[in-house]
Short mmCIF file of N, CA and C in Angstrom, two decimals:
data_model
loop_
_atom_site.label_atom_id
_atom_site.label_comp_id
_atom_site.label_asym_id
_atom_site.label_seq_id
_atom_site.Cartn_x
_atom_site.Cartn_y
_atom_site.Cartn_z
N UNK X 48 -145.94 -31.76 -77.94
CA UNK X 48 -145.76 -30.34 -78.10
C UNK X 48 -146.04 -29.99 -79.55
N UNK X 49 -147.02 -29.17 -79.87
CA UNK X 49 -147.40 -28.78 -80.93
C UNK X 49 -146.63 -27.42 -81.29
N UNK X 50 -147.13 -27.39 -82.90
CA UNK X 50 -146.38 -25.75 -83.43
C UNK X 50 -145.33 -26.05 -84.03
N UNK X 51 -145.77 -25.14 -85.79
CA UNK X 51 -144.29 -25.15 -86.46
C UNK X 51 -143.54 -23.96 -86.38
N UNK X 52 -142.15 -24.62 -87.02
CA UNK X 52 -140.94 -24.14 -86.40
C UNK X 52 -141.49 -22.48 -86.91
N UNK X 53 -142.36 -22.15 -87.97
CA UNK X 53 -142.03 -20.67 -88.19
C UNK X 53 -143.00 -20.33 -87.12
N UNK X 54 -144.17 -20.63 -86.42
CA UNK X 54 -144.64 -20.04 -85.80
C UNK X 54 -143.69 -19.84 -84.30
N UNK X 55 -142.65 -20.71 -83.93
CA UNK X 55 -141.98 -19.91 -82.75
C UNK X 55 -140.97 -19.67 -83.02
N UNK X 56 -140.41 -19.05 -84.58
CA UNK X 56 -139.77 -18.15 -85.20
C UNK X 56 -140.07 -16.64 -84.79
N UNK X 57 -141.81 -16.79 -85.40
CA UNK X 57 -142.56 -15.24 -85.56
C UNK X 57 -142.49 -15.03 -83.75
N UNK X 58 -143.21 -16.23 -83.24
CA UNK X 58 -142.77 -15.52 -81.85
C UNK X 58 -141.86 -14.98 -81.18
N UNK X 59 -140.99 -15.62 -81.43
CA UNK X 59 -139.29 -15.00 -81.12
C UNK X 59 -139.07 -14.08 -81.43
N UNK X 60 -139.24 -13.79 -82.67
CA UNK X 60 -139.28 -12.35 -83.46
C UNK X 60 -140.18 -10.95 -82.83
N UNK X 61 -141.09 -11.50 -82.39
CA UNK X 61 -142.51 -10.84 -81.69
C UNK X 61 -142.31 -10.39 -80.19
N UNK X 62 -141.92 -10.87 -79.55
CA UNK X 62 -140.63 -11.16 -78.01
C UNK X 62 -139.65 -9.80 -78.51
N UNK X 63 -138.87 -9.98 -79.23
CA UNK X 63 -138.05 -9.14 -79.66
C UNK X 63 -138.32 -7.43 -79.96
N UNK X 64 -139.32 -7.76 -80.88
CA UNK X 64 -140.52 -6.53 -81.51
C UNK X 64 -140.84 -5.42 -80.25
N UNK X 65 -141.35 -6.50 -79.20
CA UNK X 65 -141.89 -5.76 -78.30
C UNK X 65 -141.50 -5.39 -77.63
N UNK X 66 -140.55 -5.79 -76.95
CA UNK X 66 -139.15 -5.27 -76.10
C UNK X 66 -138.82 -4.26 -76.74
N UNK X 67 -138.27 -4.02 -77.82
CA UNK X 67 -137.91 -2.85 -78.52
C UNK X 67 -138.60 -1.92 -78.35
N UNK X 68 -139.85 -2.35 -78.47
CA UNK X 68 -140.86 -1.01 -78.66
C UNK X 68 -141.52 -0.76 -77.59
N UNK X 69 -141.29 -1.64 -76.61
CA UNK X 69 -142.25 -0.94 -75.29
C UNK X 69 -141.20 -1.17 -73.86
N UNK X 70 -140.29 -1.85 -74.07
CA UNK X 70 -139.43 -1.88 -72.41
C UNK X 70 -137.89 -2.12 -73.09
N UNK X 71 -137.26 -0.83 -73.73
CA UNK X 71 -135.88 -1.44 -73.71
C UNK X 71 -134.81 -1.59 -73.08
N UNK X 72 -135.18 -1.76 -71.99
CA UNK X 72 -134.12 -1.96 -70.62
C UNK X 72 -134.08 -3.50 -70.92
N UNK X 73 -135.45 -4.59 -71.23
CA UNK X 73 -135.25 -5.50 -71.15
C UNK X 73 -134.59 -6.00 -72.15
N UNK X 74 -133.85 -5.23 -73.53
CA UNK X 74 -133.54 -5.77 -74.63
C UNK X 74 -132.34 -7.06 -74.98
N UNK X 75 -131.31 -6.98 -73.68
CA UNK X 75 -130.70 -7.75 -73.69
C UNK X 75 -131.14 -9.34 -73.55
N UNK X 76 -132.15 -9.44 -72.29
CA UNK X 76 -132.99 -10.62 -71.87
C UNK X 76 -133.89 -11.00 -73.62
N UNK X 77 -134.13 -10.28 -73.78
CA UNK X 77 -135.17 -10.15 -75.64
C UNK X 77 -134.02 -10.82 -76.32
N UNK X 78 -133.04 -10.21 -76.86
CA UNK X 78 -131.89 -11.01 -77.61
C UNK X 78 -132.05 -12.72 -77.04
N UNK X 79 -131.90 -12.68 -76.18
CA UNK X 79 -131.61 -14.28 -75.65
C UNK X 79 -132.50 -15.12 -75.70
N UNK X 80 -134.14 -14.74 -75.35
CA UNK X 80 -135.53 -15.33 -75.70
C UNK X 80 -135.55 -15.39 -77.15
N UNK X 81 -135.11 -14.46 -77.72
CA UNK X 81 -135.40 -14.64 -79.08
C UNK X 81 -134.20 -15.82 -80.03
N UNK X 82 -133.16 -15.47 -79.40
CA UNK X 82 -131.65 -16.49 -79.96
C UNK X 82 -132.27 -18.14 -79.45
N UNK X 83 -132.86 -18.56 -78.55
CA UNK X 83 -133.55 -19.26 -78.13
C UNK X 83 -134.65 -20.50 -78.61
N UNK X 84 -135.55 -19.03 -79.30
CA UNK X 84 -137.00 -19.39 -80.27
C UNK X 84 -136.27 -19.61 -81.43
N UNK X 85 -135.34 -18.77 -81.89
CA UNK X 85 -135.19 -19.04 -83.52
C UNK X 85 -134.21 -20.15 -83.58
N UNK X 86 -132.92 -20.59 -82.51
CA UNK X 86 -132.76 -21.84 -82.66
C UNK X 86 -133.23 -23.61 -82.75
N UNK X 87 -134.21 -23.04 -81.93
CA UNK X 87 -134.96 -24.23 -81.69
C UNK X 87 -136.09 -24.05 -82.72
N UNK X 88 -136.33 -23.28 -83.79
CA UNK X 88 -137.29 -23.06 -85.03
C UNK X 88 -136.24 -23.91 -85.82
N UNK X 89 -135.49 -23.42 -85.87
CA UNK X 89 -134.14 -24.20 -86.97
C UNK X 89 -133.82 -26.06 -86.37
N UNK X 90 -134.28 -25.71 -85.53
CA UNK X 90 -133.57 -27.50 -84.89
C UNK X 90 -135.13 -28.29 -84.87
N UNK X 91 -136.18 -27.74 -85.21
CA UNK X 91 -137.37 -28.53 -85.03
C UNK X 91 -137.42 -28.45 -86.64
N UNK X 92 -137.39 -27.18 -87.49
CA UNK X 92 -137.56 -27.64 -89.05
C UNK X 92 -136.77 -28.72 -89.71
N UNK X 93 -134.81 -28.84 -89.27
CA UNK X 93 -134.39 -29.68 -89.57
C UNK X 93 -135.08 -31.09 -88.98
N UNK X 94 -135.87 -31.21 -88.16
CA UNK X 94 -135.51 -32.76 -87.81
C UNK X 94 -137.00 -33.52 -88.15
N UNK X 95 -137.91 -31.95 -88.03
CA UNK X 95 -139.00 -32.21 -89.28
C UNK X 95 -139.12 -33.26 -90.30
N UNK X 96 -138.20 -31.93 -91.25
CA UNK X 96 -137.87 -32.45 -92.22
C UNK X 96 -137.20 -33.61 -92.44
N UNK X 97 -136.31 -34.01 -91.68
CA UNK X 97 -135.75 -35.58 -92.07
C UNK X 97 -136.33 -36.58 -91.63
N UNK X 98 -137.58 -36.16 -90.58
CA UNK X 98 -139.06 -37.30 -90.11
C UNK X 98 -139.76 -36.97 -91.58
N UNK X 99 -139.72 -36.17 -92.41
CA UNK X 99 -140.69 -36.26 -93.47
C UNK X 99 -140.48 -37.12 -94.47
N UNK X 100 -138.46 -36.69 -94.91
CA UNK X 100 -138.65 -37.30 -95.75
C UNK X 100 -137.70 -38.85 -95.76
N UNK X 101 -137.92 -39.32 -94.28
CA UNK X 101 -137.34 -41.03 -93.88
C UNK X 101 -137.94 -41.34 -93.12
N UNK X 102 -139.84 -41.73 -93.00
CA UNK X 102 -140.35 -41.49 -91.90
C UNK X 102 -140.22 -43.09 -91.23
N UNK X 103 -139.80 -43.31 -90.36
CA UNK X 103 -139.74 -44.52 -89.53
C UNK X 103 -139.99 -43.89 -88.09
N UNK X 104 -140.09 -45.11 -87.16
CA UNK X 104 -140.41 -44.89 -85.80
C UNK X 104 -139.48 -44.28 -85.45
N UNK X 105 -138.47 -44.65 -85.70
CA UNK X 105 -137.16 -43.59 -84.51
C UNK X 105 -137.44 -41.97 -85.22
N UNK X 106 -137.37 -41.13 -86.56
CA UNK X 106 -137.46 -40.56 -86.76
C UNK X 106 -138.78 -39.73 -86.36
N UNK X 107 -139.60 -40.57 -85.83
CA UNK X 107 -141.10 -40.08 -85.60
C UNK X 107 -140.52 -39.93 -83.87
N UNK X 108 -140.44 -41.03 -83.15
CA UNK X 108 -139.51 -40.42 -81.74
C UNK X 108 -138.21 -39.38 -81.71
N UNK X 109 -137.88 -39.21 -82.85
CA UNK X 109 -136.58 -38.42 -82.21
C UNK X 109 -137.55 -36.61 -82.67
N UNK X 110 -138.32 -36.41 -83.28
CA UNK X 110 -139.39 -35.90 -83.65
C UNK X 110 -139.70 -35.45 -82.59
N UNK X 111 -140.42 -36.19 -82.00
CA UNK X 111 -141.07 -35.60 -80.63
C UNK X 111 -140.47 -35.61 -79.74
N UNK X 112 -139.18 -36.15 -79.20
CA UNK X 112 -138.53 -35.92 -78.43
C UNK X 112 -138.32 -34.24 -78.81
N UNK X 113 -137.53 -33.97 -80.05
CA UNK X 113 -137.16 -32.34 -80.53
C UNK X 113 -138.05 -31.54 -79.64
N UNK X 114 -139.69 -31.91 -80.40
CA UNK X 114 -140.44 -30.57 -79.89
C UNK X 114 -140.46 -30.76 -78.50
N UNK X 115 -140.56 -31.87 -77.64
CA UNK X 115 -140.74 -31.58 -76.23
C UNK X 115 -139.61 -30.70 -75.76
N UNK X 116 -138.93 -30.90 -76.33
CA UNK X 116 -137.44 -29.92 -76.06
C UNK X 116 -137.69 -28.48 -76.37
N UNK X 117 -137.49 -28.30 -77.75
CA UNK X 117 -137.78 -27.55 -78.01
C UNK X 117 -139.21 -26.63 -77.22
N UNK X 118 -139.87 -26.58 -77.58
CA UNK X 118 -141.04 -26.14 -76.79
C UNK X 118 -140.87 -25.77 -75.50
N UNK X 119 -140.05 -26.40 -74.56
CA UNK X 119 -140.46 -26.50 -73.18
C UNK X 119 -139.13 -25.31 -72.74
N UNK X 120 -138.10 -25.55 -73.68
CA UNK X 120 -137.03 -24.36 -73.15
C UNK X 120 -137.38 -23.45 -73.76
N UNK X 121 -138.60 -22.84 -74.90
CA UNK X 121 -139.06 -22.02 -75.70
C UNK X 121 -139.95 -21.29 -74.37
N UNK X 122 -140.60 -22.04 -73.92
CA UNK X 122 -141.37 -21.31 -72.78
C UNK X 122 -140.37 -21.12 -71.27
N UNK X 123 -139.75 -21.71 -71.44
CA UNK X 123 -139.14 -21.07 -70.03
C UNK X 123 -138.28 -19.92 -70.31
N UNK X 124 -137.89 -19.92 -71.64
CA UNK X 124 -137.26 -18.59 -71.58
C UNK X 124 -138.19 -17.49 -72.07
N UNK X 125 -139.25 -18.04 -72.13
CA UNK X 125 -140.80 -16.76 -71.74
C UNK X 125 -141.18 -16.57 -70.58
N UNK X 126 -141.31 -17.27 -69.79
CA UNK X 126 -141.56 -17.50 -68.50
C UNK X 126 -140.21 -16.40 -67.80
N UNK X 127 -139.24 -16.86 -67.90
CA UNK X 127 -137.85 -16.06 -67.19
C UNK X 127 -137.94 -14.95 -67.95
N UNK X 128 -138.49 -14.16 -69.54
CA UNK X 128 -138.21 -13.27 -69.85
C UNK X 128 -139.95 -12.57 -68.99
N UNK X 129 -140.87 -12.71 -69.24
CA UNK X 129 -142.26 -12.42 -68.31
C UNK X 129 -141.53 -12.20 -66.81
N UNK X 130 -140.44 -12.86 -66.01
CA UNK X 130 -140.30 -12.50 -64.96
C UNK X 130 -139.99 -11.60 -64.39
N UNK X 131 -138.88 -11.73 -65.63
CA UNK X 131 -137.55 -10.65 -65.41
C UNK X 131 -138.10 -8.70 -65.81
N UNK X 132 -139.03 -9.02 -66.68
CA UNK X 132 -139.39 -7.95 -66.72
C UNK X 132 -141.01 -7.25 -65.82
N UNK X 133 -140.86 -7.95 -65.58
CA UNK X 133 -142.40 -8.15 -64.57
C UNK X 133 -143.34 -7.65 -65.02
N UNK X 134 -144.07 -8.39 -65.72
CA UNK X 134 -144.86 -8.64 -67.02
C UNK X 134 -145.63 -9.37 -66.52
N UNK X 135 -146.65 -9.01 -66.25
CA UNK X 135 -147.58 -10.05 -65.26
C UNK X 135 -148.66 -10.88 -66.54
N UNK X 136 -148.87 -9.39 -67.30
CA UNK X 136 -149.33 -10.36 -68.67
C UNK X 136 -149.02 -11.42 -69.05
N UNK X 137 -147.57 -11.13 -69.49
CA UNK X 137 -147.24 -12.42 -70.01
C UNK X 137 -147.25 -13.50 -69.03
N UNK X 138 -146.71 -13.86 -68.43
CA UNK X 138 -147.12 -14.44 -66.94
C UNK X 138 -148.76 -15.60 -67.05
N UNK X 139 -149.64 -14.60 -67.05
CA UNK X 139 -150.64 -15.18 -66.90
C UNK X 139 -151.07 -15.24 -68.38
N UNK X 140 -150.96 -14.83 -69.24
CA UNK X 140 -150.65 -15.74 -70.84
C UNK X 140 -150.40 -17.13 -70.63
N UNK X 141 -148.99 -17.15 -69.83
CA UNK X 141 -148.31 -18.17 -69.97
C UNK X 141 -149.07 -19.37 -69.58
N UNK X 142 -149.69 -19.21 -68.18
CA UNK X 142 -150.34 -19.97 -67.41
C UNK X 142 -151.81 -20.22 -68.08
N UNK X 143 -152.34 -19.23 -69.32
CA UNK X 143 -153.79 -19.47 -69.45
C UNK X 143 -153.36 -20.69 -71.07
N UNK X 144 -152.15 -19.93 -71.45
CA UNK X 144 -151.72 -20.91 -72.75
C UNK X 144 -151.35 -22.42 -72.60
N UNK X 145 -150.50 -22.08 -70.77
CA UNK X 145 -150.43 -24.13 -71.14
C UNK X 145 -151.08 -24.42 -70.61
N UNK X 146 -152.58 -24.05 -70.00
CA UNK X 146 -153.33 -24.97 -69.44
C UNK X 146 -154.18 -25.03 -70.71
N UNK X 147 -154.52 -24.34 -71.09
CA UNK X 147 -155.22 -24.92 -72.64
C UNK X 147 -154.40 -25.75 -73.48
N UNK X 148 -152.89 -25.72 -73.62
CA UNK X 148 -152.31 -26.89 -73.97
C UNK X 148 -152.29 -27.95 -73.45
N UNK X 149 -152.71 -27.98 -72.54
CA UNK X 149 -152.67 -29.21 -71.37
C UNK X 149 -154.00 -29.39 -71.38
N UNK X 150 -155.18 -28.87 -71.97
CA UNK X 150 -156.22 -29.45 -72.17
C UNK X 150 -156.31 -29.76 -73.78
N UNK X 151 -156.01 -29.53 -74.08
CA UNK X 151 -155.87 -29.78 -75.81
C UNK X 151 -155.02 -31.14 -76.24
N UNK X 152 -154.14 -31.45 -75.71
CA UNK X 152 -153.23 -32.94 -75.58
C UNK X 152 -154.01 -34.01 -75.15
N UNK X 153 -153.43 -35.18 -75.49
CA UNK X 153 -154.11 -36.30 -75.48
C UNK X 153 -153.62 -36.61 -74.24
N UNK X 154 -154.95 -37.43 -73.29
CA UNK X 154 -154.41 -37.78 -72.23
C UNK X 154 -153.28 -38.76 -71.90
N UNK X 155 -152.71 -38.81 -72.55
CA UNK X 155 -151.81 -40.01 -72.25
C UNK X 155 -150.29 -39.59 -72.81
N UNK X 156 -149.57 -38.38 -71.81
CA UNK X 156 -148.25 -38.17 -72.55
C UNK X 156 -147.09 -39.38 -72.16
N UNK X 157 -146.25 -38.90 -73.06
CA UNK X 157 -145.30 -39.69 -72.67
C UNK X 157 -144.07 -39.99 -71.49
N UNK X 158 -143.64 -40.38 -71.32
CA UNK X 158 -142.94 -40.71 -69.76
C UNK X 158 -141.75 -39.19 -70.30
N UNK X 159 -141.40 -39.00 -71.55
CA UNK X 159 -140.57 -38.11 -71.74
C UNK X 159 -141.09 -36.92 -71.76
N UNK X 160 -142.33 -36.31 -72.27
CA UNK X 160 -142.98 -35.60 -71.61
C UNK X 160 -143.25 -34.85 -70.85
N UNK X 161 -143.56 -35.68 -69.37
CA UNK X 161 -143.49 -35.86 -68.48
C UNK X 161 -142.34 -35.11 -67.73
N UNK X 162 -141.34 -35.83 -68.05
CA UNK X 162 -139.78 -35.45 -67.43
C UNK X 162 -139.42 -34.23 -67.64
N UNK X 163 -139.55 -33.67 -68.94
CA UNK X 163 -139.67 -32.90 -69.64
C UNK X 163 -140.53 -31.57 -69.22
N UNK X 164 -141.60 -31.62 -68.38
CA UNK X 164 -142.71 -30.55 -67.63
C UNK X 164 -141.85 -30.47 -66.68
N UNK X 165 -141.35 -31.24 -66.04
CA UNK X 165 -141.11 -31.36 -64.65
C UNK X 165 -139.64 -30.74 -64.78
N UNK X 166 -138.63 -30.68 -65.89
CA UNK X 166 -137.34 -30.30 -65.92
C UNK X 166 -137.82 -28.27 -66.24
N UNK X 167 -138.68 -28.51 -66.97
CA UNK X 167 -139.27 -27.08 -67.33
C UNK X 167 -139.54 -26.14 -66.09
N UNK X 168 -139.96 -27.00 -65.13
CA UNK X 168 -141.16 -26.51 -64.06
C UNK X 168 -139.71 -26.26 -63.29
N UNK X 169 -138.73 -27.24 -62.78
CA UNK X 169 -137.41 -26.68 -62.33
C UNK X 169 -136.73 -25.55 -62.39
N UNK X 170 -136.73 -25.05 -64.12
CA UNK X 170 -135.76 -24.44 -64.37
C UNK X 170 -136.27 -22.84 -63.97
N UNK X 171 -137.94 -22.81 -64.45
CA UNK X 171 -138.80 -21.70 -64.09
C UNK X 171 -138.50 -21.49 -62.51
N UNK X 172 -138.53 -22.05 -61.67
CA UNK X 172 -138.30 -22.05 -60.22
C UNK X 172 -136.96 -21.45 -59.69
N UNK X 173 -136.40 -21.78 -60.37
CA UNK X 173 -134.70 -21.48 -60.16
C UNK X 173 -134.64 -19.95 -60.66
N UNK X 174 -135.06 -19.92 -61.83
CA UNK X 174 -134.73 -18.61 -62.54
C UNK X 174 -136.04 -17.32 -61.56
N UNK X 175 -136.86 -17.89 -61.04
CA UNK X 175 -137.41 -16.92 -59.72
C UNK X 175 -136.90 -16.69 -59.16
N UNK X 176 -136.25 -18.24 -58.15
CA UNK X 176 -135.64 -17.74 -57.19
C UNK X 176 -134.36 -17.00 -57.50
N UNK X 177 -133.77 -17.29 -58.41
CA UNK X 177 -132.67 -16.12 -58.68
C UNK X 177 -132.66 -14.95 -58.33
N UNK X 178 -134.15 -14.39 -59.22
CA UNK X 178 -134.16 -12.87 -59.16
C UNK X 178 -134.96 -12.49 -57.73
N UNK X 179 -135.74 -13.20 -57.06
CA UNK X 179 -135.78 -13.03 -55.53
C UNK X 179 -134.48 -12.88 -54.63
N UNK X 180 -133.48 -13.57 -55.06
CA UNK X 180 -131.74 -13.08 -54.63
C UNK X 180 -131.51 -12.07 -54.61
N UNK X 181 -131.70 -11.46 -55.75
CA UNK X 181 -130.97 -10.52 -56.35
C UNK X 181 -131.80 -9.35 -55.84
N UNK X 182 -133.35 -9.46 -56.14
CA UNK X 182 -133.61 -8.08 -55.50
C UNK X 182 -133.76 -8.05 -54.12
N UNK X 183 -133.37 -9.27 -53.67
CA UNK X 183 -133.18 -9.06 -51.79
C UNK X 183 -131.64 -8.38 -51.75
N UNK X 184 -130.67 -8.87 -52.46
CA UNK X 184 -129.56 -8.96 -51.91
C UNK X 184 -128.52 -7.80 -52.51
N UNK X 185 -128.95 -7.06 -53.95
CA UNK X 185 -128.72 -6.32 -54.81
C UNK X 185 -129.04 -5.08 -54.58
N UNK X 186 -128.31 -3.89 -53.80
CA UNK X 186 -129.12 -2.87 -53.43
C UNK X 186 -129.13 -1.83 -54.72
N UNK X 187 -128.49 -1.87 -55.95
CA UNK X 187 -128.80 -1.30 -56.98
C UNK X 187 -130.22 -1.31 -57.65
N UNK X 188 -130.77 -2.43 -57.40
CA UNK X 188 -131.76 -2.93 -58.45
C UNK X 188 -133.24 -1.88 -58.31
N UNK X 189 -133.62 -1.41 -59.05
CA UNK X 189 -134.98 -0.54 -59.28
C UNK X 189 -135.91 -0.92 -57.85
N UNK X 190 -136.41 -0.77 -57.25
CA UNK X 190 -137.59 -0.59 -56.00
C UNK X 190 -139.02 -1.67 -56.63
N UNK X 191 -139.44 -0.63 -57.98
CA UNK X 191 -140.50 -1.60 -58.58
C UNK X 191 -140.33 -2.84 -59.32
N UNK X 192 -138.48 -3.43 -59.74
CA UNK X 192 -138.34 -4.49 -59.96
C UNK X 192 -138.07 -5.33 -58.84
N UNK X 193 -137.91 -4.64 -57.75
CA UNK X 193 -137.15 -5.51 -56.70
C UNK X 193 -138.78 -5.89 -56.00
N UNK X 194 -139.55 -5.34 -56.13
CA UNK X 194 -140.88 -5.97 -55.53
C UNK X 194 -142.00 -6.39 -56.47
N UNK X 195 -142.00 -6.90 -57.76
CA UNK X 195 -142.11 -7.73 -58.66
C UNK X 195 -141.64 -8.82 -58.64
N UNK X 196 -140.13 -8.70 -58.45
CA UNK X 196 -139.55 -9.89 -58.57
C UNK X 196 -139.77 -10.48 -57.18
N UNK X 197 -140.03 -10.40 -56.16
CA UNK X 197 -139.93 -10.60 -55.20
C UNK X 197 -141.65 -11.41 -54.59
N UNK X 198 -142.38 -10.41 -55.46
CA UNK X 198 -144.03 -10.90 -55.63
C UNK X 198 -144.20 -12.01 -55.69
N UNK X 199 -143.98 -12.11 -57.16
CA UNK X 199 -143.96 -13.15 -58.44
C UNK X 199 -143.06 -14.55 -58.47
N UNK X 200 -142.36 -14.12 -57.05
CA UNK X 200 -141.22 -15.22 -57.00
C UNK X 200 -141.95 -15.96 -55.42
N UNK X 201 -142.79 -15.23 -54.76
CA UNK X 201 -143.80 -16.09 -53.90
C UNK X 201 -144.28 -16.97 -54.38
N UNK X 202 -145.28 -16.12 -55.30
CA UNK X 202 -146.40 -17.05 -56.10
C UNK X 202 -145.63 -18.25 -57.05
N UNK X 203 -144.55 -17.65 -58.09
CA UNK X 203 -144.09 -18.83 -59.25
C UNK X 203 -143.38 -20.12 -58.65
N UNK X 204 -142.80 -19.94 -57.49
CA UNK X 204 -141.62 -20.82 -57.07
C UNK X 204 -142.49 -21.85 -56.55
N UNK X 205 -143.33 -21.64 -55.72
CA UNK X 205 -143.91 -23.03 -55.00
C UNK X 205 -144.72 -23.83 -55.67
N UNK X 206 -145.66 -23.24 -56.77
CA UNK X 206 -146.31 -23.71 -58.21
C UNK X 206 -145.31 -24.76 -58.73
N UNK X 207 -144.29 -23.55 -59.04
CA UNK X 207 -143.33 -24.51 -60.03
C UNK X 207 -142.69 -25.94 -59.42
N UNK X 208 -142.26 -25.62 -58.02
CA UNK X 208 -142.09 -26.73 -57.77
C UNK X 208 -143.08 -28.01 -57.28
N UNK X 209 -144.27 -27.47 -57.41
CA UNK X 209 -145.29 -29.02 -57.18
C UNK X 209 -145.58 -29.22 -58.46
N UNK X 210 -145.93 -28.21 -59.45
CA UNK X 210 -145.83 -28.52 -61.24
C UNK X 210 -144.82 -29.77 -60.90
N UNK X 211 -143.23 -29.75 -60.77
CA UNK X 211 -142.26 -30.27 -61.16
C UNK X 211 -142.38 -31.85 -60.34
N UNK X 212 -143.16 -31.77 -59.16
CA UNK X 212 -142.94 -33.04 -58.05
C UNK X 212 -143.76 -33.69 -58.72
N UNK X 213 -145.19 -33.24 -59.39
CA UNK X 213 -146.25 -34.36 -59.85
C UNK X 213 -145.80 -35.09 -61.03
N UNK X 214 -145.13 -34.16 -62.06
CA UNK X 214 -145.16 -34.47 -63.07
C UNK X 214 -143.73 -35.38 -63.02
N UNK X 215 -143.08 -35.27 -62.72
CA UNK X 215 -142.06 -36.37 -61.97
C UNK X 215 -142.51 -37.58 -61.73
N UNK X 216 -143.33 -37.72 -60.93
CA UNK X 216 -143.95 -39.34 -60.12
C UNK X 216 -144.72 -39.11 -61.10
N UNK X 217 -145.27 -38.79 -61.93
CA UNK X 217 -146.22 -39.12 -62.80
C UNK X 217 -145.26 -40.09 -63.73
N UNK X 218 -144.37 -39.42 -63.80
CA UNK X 218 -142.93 -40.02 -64.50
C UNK X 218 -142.70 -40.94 -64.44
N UNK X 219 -142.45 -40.92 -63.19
CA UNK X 219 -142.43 -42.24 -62.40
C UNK X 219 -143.47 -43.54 -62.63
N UNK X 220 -144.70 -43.14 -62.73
CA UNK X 220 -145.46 -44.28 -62.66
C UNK X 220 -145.15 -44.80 -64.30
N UNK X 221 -144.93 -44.34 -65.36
CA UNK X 221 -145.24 -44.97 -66.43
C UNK X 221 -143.97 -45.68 -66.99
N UNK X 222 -144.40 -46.85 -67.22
CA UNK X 222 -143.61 -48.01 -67.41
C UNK X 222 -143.58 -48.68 -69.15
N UNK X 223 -144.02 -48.03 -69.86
CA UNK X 223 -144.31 -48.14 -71.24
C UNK X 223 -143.51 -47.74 -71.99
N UNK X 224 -143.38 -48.28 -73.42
CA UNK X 224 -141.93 -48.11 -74.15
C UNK X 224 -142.35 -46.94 -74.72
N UNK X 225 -142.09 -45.75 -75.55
CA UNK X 225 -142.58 -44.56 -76.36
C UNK X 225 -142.61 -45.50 -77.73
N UNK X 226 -143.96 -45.22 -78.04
CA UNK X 226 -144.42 -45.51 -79.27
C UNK X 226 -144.79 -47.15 -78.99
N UNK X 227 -144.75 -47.62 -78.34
CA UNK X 227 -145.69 -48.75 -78.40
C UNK X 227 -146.53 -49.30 -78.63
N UNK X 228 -147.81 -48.41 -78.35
CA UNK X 228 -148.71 -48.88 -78.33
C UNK X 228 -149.60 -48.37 -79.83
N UNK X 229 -150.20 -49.36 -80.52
CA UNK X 229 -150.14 -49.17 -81.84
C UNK X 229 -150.49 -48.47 -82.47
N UNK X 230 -152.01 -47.56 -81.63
CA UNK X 230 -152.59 -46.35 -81.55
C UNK X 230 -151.82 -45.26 -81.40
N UNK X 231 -150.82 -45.02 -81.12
CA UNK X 231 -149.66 -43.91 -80.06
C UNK X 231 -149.11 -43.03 -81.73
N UNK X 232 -149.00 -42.20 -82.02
CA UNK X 232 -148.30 -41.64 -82.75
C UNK X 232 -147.32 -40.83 -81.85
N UNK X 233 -146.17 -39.87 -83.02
CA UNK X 233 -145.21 -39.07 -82.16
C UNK X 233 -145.62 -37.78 -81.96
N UNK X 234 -146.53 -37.13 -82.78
CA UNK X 234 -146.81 -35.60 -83.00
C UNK X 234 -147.83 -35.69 -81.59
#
C-alpha cells in the first residue's frame, strides 16, 4: 500500500471539504471518514518514522503491515462514505483507483495483504448490506436514498464478496515467510 501519511491527511481533509460544501446532510458520516484518514496519517507517519530512523526487518514489516492497515480501512471508510451518500462517483473512483493500484503493485503481495483485501472486501459488503436494511426496513429514510442504497447494494455486495473469497484462498495458497525472499522489500 502506497502513499504518505500527508497525502491521506489532505484527503481526509478533502472528504470533509466536500461534504461541507456540496451534501451537508452527509457531514456527520464526513467527520468519521475524515477522523479515520487523519488517524491513520498520524499512525503511518509515526511508524514511518521509527522504520527510518531504526531500519531493520521487523521495522520494515511492521511498516507495511501499518500501511496495509492503514490504507485498506482508509478506503472502506470511502467506500461506506461513497455509499452512504450515493455518490456513484466516488464509487466508481474507487473501483477505477484500486484497479490501477492493483495494476501498479508488484505481482507478488503478501499473504498479509492478501488477508487484508479480503477483510476490506468484507467490511465494504456488510456496510451495503446494512444500508439495504435500512432502506428496506426504515420507512423514514428519503425515497432517492432508499433506492441508491438499495441499487448499489445489488451491485457492491456480491463483488465484494467474491473480491473477499479470492483473495482469501489466494491467502490461502501462500506459504512464504514476509520478507524472505531476498529480493522482497516492505514498501
Amino acid at each position: 500500500m502506497v502513499g504518505p501519511p500527508t497525502g491521506l491527511a489532505a484527503g481526509a481533509l478533502a472528504v470533509l471539504a466536500i461534504s461541507v460544501w456540496l451534501h451537508r446532510a452527509a457531514l456527520p458520516l464526513a467527520i468519521v471518514v475524515c477522523a479515520v484518514g487523519l488517524v491513520g496519517a498520524v499512525v503511518l507517519a509515526v511508524v514511518g518514522r521509527r522504520a527510518y530512523w531504526s531500519p531493520s526487518r521487523a521495522a520494515a514489516w511492521r511498516l507495511h503491515r501499518t500501511r496495509v492497515v492503514v490504507w485498506s480501512s482508509g478506503g472502506v471508510a470511502l467506500a461506506v462514505f461513497g455509499l452512504a451518500i450515493g455518490a456513484q462517483v466516488v464509487l466508481i473512483g474507487f473501483v477505477v483507483a484500486g484497479t490501477m493500484v492493483h495494476a501498479l503493485r508488484r505481482d507478488d503481495p503478501t499473504r498479509f495483504e492478501l488477508r487484508g483485501r479480503a477483510v476490506a472486501s468484507v467490511a465494504v459488503a456488510v456496510a451495503s448490506t446494512v444500508l439495504v436494511l435500512v432502506a428496506l426496513t426504515v420507512p423514514g429514510v428519503d425515497d432517492r436514498y432508499s433506492a441508491r442504497w438499495f441499487g448499489s447494494g445489488l451491485l457492491v455486495v456480491p463483488v465484494a464478496v467474491v473480491a473477499a473469497v479470492l483473495s482469501w484462498r489466494a491467502a490461502g495458497r501462500r506459504d512464504d515467510d514476509p520478507l524472505s525472499a531476498p529480493d522482497r522489500t516492505a514498501s
